[in-house]
Every structure is written in C-alpha cells, then in structure tokens.
Tab-separated table of C-alpha atoms in Angstrom:
chain	number	residue	atom	x	y	z
A	6	UNK	CA	7.683	-5.476	6.260
A	7	UNK	CA	6.448	-4.310	3.518
A	8	UNK	CA	4.219	-1.454	3.003
A	9	UNK	CA	1.331	-1.966	0.585
A	10	UNK	CA	0.908	0.702	-1.978
A	11	UNK	CA	-1.359	1.793	-4.861
A	12	UNK	CA	0.019	2.010	-8.620
A	13	UNK	CA	1.794	4.611	-11.045
A	14	UNK	CA	1.406	8.033	-13.446
A	15	UNK	CA	3.332	11.290	-15.076
A	16	UNK	CA	5.032	8.677	-16.393
A	17	UNK	CA	4.969	10.587	-13.721
A	18	UNK	CA	4.104	12.308	-17.315
A	19	UNK	CA	7.275	12.059	-18.256
A	20	UNK	CA	9.913	11.940	-14.878
A	21	UNK	CA	12.402	13.612	-14.797
A	22	UNK	CA	16.487	12.620	-13.582
A	23	UNK	CA	17.302	11.868	-10.464
A	24	UNK	CA	20.786	11.490	-8.768
A	25	UNK	CA	20.666	9.411	-6.001
A	26	UNK	CA	22.939	8.882	-2.933
A	27	UNK	CA	25.105	6.253	-3.107
A	28	UNK	CA	24.459	3.530	-1.018
A	29	UNK	CA	26.574	3.401	2.580
A	30	UNK	CA	26.701	0.433	4.969
A	31	UNK	CA	24.965	2.733	7.385
A	32	UNK	CA	22.503	3.129	4.791
A	33	UNK	CA	21.957	-0.546	4.478
A	34	UNK	CA	22.151	-1.757	8.067
A	35	UNK	CA	19.369	1.212	8.523
A	36	UNK	CA	17.474	-0.765	6.091
A	37	UNK	CA	17.761	-4.435	6.877
A	38	UNK	CA	16.955	-2.958	10.830
A	39	UNK	CA	14.178	-1.010	9.756
A	40	UNK	CA	12.464	-3.539	8.393
A	41	UNK	CA	12.683	-2.448	4.689
A	42	UNK	CA	14.591	-5.113	3.235
A	43	UNK	CA	12.910	-9.213	1.935
A	44	UNK	CA	14.734	-11.860	3.088
A	45	UNK	CA	11.840	-13.380	0.522
A	46	UNK	CA	13.945	-12.365	-3.067
A	47	UNK	CA	10.848	-13.407	-5.093
A	48	UNK	CA	9.381	-10.304	-3.271
A	49	UNK	CA	12.417	-7.743	-2.899
A	50	UNK	CA	12.091	-7.795	-6.936
A	51	UNK	CA	7.710	-7.048	-6.171
A	52	UNK	CA	6.264	-4.232	-8.452
A	53	UNK	CA	7.073	-1.506	-6.356
A	54	UNK	CA	3.672	1.156	-6.737
A	55	UNK	CA	3.643	4.611	-5.712
A	56	UNK	CA	1.639	6.857	-5.548
A	57	UNK	CA	0.585	10.306	-5.150
A	58	UNK	CA	-2.899	12.171	-4.809
A	59	UNK	CA	-4.606	15.449	-4.800
A	60	UNK	CA	-8.455	17.067	-5.405
A	61	UNK	CA	-8.292	19.662	-8.153
A	62	UNK	CA	-11.514	22.334	-8.301
A	63	UNK	CA	-12.314	21.685	-11.984
A	64	UNK	CA	-14.310	19.997	-13.413
A	65	UNK	CA	-13.088	16.529	-14.661
A	66	UNK	CA	-13.397	17.111	-18.416
A	67	UNK	CA	-11.448	20.702	-17.843
A	68	UNK	CA	-8.138	18.318	-15.962
A	69	UNK	CA	-8.612	15.766	-17.985
A	70	UNK	CA	-8.222	18.211	-20.948
A	71	UNK	CA	-4.898	18.968	-18.941
A	72	UNK	CA	-4.012	15.746	-19.163
A	73	UNK	CA	-4.525	14.577	-22.453
A	74	UNK	CA	-3.489	16.966	-24.596
A	75	UNK	CA	0.779	17.643	-25.130
A	76	UNK	CA	0.376	20.961	-25.117
A	77	UNK	CA	-1.993	21.488	-22.714
A	78	UNK	CA	0.274	18.966	-20.674
A	79	UNK	CA	3.545	20.618	-21.393
A	80	UNK	CA	2.172	23.865	-19.957
A	81	UNK	CA	2.476	22.801	-15.831
A	82	UNK	CA	4.093	20.428	-16.145
A	83	UNK	CA	6.994	21.419	-14.244
A	84	UNK	CA	9.653	19.641	-15.594
A	85	UNK	CA	8.656	18.744	-19.399
A	86	UNK	CA	9.311	21.523	-21.839
A	87	UNK	CA	8.719	20.058	-25.008
A	88	UNK	CA	6.236	16.446	-25.740
A	89	UNK	CA	6.053	15.334	-29.212
A	90	UNK	CA	3.637	12.393	-30.246
A	91	UNK	CA	-0.559	11.436	-29.294
A	92	UNK	CA	-1.491	11.360	-25.585
A	93	UNK	CA	-4.032	7.875	-27.276
A	94	UNK	CA	-4.508	4.272	-27.110
A	95	UNK	CA	-1.013	2.558	-28.113
A	96	UNK	CA	0.922	6.000	-29.134
A	97	UNK	CA	4.390	6.893	-28.418
A	98	UNK	CA	5.090	10.261	-27.052
A	99	UNK	CA	8.834	11.407	-26.322
A	100	UNK	CA	9.313	14.037	-23.538
A	101	UNK	CA	11.827	16.826	-23.234
A	102	UNK	CA	13.000	17.136	-19.848
A	103	UNK	CA	14.690	20.233	-17.623
A	104	UNK	CA	15.441	19.369	-13.825
A	105	UNK	CA	17.685	21.810	-12.996
A	106	UNK	CA	20.336	21.816	-15.345
A	107	UNK	CA	20.125	18.348	-16.154
A	108	UNK	CA	17.875	18.349	-19.673
A	109	UNK	CA	16.930	14.562	-20.775
A	110	UNK	CA	14.427	12.928	-23.172
A	111	UNK	CA	11.783	10.006	-22.403
A	112	UNK	CA	10.350	8.101	-25.003
A	113	UNK	CA	6.724	6.553	-23.865
A	114	UNK	CA	4.248	4.329	-24.793
A	115	UNK	CA	0.754	4.791	-23.732
A	116	UNK	CA	-1.052	1.658	-22.429
A	117	UNK	CA	-3.802	2.207	-21.028
A	118	UNK	CA	-6.561	4.823	-22.088
A	119	UNK	CA	-10.025	5.602	-21.137
A	120	UNK	CA	-10.956	8.373	-21.721
A	121	UNK	CA	-11.918	10.826	-18.734
A	122	UNK	CA	-10.639	8.368	-16.327
A	123	UNK	CA	-7.028	6.922	-16.982
A	124	UNK	CA	-4.101	7.274	-18.935
A	125	UNK	CA	-0.678	5.387	-18.239
A	126	UNK	CA	2.802	5.386	-20.666
A	127	UNK	CA	5.188	2.773	-20.363
A	128	UNK	CA	8.665	4.189	-20.367
A	129	UNK	CA	10.643	2.600	-23.339
A	130	UNK	CA	13.787	4.708	-23.325
A	131	UNK	CA	15.179	7.473	-20.667
A	132	UNK	CA	18.408	9.692	-20.870
A	133	UNK	CA	18.664	9.126	-17.083
A	134	UNK	CA	19.397	6.273	-17.068
A	135	UNK	CA	17.223	5.026	-14.320
A	136	UNK	CA	15.557	2.934	-16.809
A	137	UNK	CA	18.469	0.694	-16.716
A	138	UNK	CA	17.877	0.007	-12.823
A	139	UNK	CA	13.945	-1.673	-13.066
A	140	UNK	CA	12.308	-3.310	-15.180
A	141	UNK	CA	8.251	-2.827	-16.965
A	142	UNK	CA	8.555	0.804	-15.558
A	143	UNK	CA	5.138	2.556	-15.472
A	144	UNK	CA	3.619	6.507	-15.071
A	145	UNK	CA	0.097	7.458	-15.333
A	146	UNK	CA	-3.052	9.279	-13.778
A	147	UNK	CA	-6.344	7.631	-12.751
A	148	UNK	CA	-8.919	11.270	-12.355
A	149	UNK	CA	-12.057	9.967	-10.391
A	150	UNK	CA	-15.026	13.641	-9.915
A	151	UNK	CA	-15.641	14.890	-6.435
A	152	UNK	CA	-18.639	15.942	-7.093
A	153	UNK	CA	-19.079	18.358	-9.947
A	154	UNK	CA	-17.002	20.943	-9.388
A	155	UNK	CA	-13.832	19.210	-8.857
A	156	UNK	CA	-11.738	16.169	-9.741
A	157	UNK	CA	-9.714	13.599	-7.756
A	158	UNK	CA	-6.297	13.301	-9.397
A	159	UNK	CA	-3.521	10.116	-8.569
A	160	UNK	CA	-0.640	10.070	-10.254
A	161	UNK	CA	1.408	7.139	-10.572
A	162	UNK	CA	4.704	5.185	-10.717
A	163	UNK	CA	5.054	1.263	-11.198
A	164	UNK	CA	8.058	-0.260	-11.592
A	165	UNK	CA	10.586	-4.017	-10.626
A	166	UNK	CA	13.338	-3.665	-9.027
A	167	UNK	CA	16.503	-5.111	-10.532
A	168	UNK	CA	19.301	-6.185	-8.360
A	169	UNK	CA	20.964	-5.579	-4.696
A	170	UNK	CA	21.839	-1.949	-4.579
A	171	UNK	CA	18.546	-0.627	-6.415
A	172	UNK	CA	16.644	-2.692	-3.873
A	173	UNK	CA	18.520	-0.834	-0.847
A	174	UNK	CA	17.929	2.430	-2.428
A	175	UNK	CA	14.406	2.131	-2.533
A	176	UNK	CA	13.479	4.465	0.465
A	177	UNK	CA	15.645	7.098	-1.892
A	178	UNK	CA	13.883	6.453	-4.794
A	179	UNK	CA	10.727	6.602	-2.837
A	180	UNK	CA	11.502	9.881	-1.574
A	181	UNK	CA	12.435	10.643	-4.835
A	182	UNK	CA	9.496	9.823	-7.165
A	183	UNK	CA	7.470	11.456	-4.745
A	184	UNK	CA	8.997	14.925	-4.242
A	185	UNK	CA	8.445	14.679	-7.935
A	186	UNK	CA	4.163	13.743	-7.645
A	187	UNK	CA	3.338	16.183	-5.674
A	188	UNK	CA	5.773	18.831	-7.877
A	189	UNK	CA	3.598	17.589	-11.218
A	190	UNK	CA	0.449	17.530	-9.299
A	191	UNK	CA	1.032	21.208	-7.940
A	192	UNK	CA	1.332	21.885	-11.388
A	193	UNK	CA	-1.788	20.456	-12.915
A	194	UNK	CA	-3.571	21.548	-9.786
A	195	UNK	CA	-2.448	25.667	-10.544
A	196	UNK	CA	-3.416	24.816	-13.760
A	197	UNK	CA	-6.268	23.547	-13.617
A	198	UNK	CA	-7.474	25.792	-11.103
A	199	UNK	CA	-7.142	28.960	-13.127
C-alpha cells in the first residue's frame, strides 16, 4: 500500500540534476512485490509528496531571511551558484546549479508566499529533463517557530509522475529527492546557526 506523505520545497530550491538508474525487470518485480505499485491507474498517477524537516537553532525571522533573500539563499544552498530574480509572489527566478561537474538551470515561479511561513515555486523549466517526466512539479519551504530561538523548516517537493517508467523509478527518485533535501536543509541550518 502507498505510504502517506506530506508536501514540496526547494524548488527544492533549485532542484539539481540527478542521474537515475535504469529500471530493470528485477527492479520492476521488486517494486510490484513489495506493494509499492498501484493497481489503480488513478492512484499511480497521484501527486507525489516528498518532504524533509530540520530544526534550526535560530529565530524564525533570521531563518526566513536566509530563504527569502536570493543573495543570502545562494550563499548557503549547496547546489545553487546563482539566483536571478525575486522571491516574491508571482515572481520568476532563474537558478544556476552545479551538481558535481554538471551545470544546469531552472526557471521557477513563486506560487505561494506567506511572510515567515511559506514559499513555494512551480518548476517551469529545468535543464536536467526531469520536468519532462513529471507534471505539476513544485518545491519550497514551510517554517514554524519552535520557541523564541528555534525554527522548524520543512523542505517540500511535489510532482505527478508521467508514464509507467517514472512510476517504476519512484523508489529511486524518492531517495534522490530525500538526499537532496537533507543536503539543502543542512546548508540552511549551518548558515542560519552561525
């Protein structure tokens, strides 16, 4: 049965290109046997929610500024090398990313913005090609105070898989998203706690 999960960020802000292993017959067999498949096509195409969370030992306003300010955001983000554009409702930003030796770009539109609470981006283009395999790809952050000197940060990614190959690859895709989220949240935590 499908495990419930919660919703996206960082675009995962500026989601890096990830190389996925090619699915094999064995991988497909394990996927079906372990109950990760969906016999109902509507459920198989359901929105995928992948989230990671961290508590940052810094006040909410300080953590929000590190995310909301594009110049500060690029300073801590482990994959972004440049962000062009504002982090504001409806604004479009272009992120230049570097993952290993592979440079890339994303173009994202801010679709949700609540000061010191939520910022989400819809992926309009990415050079990795992942956006051609999914629909409705969004990433972002949700913040909540944890007392006067700490903030809970939730990085969220959400998308709808398109096609049977992507559905078979979902366990590997989820692992890559979680690894990316952990790296991003770690970068934010290190920066904000200085």
